[in-house]
């Protein structure tokens, strides 16, 4: 199971790089990645705990500087 979550986290990070911020919500990512919302939410929570994602505004999550570096955009 952790392997699936790790792959999903990488896919989510890449979505934040390639998609518009409006589409980088739990619903938008679930639709784009064809994954259940609960799985996206769990993966996003894990990314937040790792300091890679800022979810202070739950409707507009965004990558932190560390998240951008991990995704390869810095």
Coordinates of N, CA and C in Angstrom, one line a residue:
X1 N 0.8 -1.2 0.0 CA 0.0 0.0 0.0 C 0.9 1.3 0.0
X2 N 1.9 1.4 0.8 CA 2.7 2.6 0.8 C 3.3 2.9 -0.6
X3 N 3.6 1.9 -1.4 CA 4.1 2.1 -2.7 C 3.1 2.8 -3.6
X4 N 1.8 2.4 -3.5 CA 0.8 3.1 -4.3 C 0.6 4.5 -3.9
X5 N 0.7 4.8 -2.6 CA 0.6 6.2 -2.1 C 1.7 7.0 -2.6
X6 N 3.0 6.5 -2.6 CA 4.1 7.2 -3.1 C 4.0 7.5 -4.6
X7 N 3.5 6.6 -5.3 CA 3.3 6.9 -6.8 C 2.3 8.0 -7.0
X8 N 1.2 7.9 -6.2 CA 0.1 8.9 -6.3 C 0.6 10.3 -5.9
X9 N 1.5 10.3 -4.9 CA 2.0 11.6 -4.4 C 2.9 12.2 -5.6
X10 N 3.6 11.4 -6.2 CA 4.4 11.9 -7.4 C 3.5 12.4 -8.5
X11 N 2.5 11.7 -8.8 CA 1.5 12.1 -9.8 C 0.9 13.4 -9.4
X12 N 0.5 13.6 -8.1 CA -0.1 14.8 -7.7 C 0.9 16.0 -7.8
X13 N 2.1 15.8 -7.4 CA 3.1 16.9 -7.6 C 3.2 17.3 -9.0
X14 N 3.2 16.3 -9.9 CA 3.3 16.7 -11.4 C 2.1 17.4 -11.8
X15 N 0.9 17.1 -11.3 CA -0.3 17.8 -11.7 C -0.2 19.3 -11.3
X16 N 0.4 19.5 -10.1 CA 0.5 20.9 -9.6 C 1.5 21.7 -10.6
X17 N 2.4 21.0 -11.2 CA 3.3 21.6 -12.1 C 2.7 21.9 -13.5
X18 N 1.9 21.0 -13.9 CA 1.3 21.0 -15.3 C -0.1 21.6 -15.4
X19 N -0.8 21.6 -14.3 CA -2.2 22.0 -14.4 C -2.4 23.4 -13.8
X20 N -3.5 24.1 -14.1 CA -3.8 25.4 -13.6 C -4.2 25.2 -12.1
X21 N -4.0 26.2 -11.3 CA -4.3 26.1 -9.8 C -5.8 25.8 -9.6
X22 N -6.7 26.2 -10.4 CA -8.1 26.0 -10.3 C -8.4 24.5 -10.4
X23 N -7.6 23.7 -11.1 CA -7.9 22.3 -11.3 C -7.2 21.4 -10.3
X24 N -6.3 22.0 -9.4 CA -5.6 21.3 -8.4 C -6.3 21.2 -7.1
X25 N -7.5 20.8 -7.1 CA -8.3 20.5 -5.9 C -8.5 19.0 -5.8
X26 N -9.0 18.5 -4.7 CA -9.2 17.1 -4.6 C -10.1 16.6 -5.7
X27 N -11.2 17.3 -6.0 CA -12.1 16.8 -7.0 C -11.4 16.9 -8.4
X28 N -10.7 18.0 -8.7 CA -10.1 18.1 -10.0 C -9.0 17.0 -10.2
X29 N -8.2 16.8 -9.2 CA -7.1 15.8 -9.3 C -7.7 14.4 -9.4
X30 N -8.8 14.1 -8.6 CA -9.4 12.8 -8.7 C -9.9 12.6 -10.1
X31 N -10.5 13.6 -10.7 CA -11.0 13.4 -12.1 C -9.9 13.2 -13.1
X32 N -8.9 14.0 -12.9 CA -7.7 14.0 -13.9 C -7.0 12.7 -13.8
X33 N -6.7 12.2 -12.5 CA -5.9 11.0 -12.3 C -6.7 9.7 -12.3
X34 N -8.1 9.8 -12.3 CA -9.0 8.7 -12.3 C -8.7 7.9 -11.0
X35 N -8.7 8.6 -9.9 CA -8.5 8.0 -8.6 C -9.6 8.5 -7.6
X36 N -10.0 7.7 -6.7 CA -11.0 8.1 -5.7 C -10.6 9.3 -4.9
X37 N -11.6 10.2 -4.6 CA -11.3 11.4 -3.8 C -10.6 11.1 -2.5
X38 N -11.0 10.1 -1.8 CA -10.4 9.8 -0.5 C -8.9 9.5 -0.7
X39 N -8.5 8.8 -1.7 CA -7.1 8.5 -2.0 C -6.3 9.8 -2.3
X40 N -6.9 10.7 -3.0 CA -6.3 12.0 -3.3 C -6.1 12.8 -2.0
X41 N -7.1 12.8 -1.2 CA -7.1 13.6 0.0 C -6.1 13.0 1.0
X42 N -6.0 11.7 1.1 CA -4.9 11.1 2.0 C -3.5 11.4 1.5
X43 N -3.3 11.3 0.2 CA -2.0 11.6 -0.4 C -1.7 13.1 -0.2
X44 N -2.7 14.0 -0.4 CA -2.4 15.4 -0.2 C -2.1 15.7 1.3
X45 N -2.7 15.0 2.2 CA -2.4 15.2 3.6 C -1.0 14.8 3.9
X46 N -0.6 13.7 3.3 CA 0.8 13.2 3.5 C 1.8 14.2 2.9
X47 N 1.5 14.7 1.7 CA 2.3 15.8 1.1 C 2.4 17.0 2.0
X48 N 1.3 17.4 2.6 CA 1.3 18.5 3.6 C 2.2 18.2 4.8
X49 N 2.1 17.0 5.3 CA 2.9 16.7 6.5 C 4.4 16.6 6.2
X50 N 4.7 16.3 4.9 CA 6.1 16.3 4.5 C 6.6 17.7 4.1
X51 N 5.7 18.7 4.2 CA 6.1 20.1 3.9 C 6.2 20.4 2.4
X52 N 5.5 19.6 1.6 CA 5.6 19.8 0.1 C 4.4 20.5 -0.4
X53 N 3.3 20.6 0.4 CA 2.1 21.1 -0.1 C 1.5 22.0 1.0
X54 N 1.0 23.2 0.6 CA 0.4 24.1 1.6 C -1.1 24.1 1.3
X55 N -1.8 23.6 2.4 CA -3.3 23.5 2.3 C -4.0 24.5 3.3
X56 N -3.3 25.6 3.6 CA -3.9 26.5 4.5 C -5.2 27.1 3.9
X57 N -5.3 27.2 2.6 CA -6.6 27.5 2.0 C -7.0 26.2 1.3
X58 N -8.0 25.5 1.9 CA -8.3 24.2 1.4 C -8.9 24.2 0.0
X59 N -9.4 25.3 -0.5 CA -9.9 25.3 -1.9 C -8.8 25.7 -2.9
X60 N -7.7 26.1 -2.4 CA -6.6 26.5 -3.3 C -5.2 26.0 -2.8
X61 N -5.1 24.7 -2.7 CA -3.8 24.1 -2.2 C -2.7 24.5 -3.2
X62 N -1.5 24.6 -2.7 CA -0.3 25.0 -3.6 C 0.9 24.4 -3.1
X63 N 1.9 24.2 -4.0 CA 3.2 23.6 -3.7 C 3.9 24.6 -2.8
X64 N 4.7 24.1 -1.8 CA 5.6 24.9 -1.1 C 6.9 25.0 -1.9
X65 N 7.9 25.8 -1.5 CA 9.2 25.8 -2.2 C 9.8 24.4 -2.2
X66 N 9.7 23.7 -1.1 CA 10.2 22.3 -1.1 C 9.5 21.4 -2.0
X67 N 8.2 21.6 -2.1 CA 7.4 20.8 -3.1 C 7.7 21.1 -4.5
X68 N 7.9 22.4 -4.8 CA 8.3 22.8 -6.2 C 9.7 22.2 -6.5
X69 N 10.6 22.2 -5.6 CA 11.9 21.6 -5.8 C 11.8 20.1 -6.0
X70 N 11.0 19.5 -5.2 CA 10.8 18.0 -5.3 C 10.2 17.7 -6.7
X71 N 9.3 18.5 -7.2 CA 8.6 18.3 -8.5 C 9.5 18.7 -9.6
X72 N 10.7 19.3 -9.3 CA 11.6 19.7 -10.3 C 11.4 21.0 -11.1
X73 N 10.7 21.9 -10.4 CA 10.5 23.2 -11.2 C 11.3 24.3 -10.6
X74 N 12.1 24.1 -9.6 CA 13.0 25.1 -9.1 C 14.4 24.8 -9.5

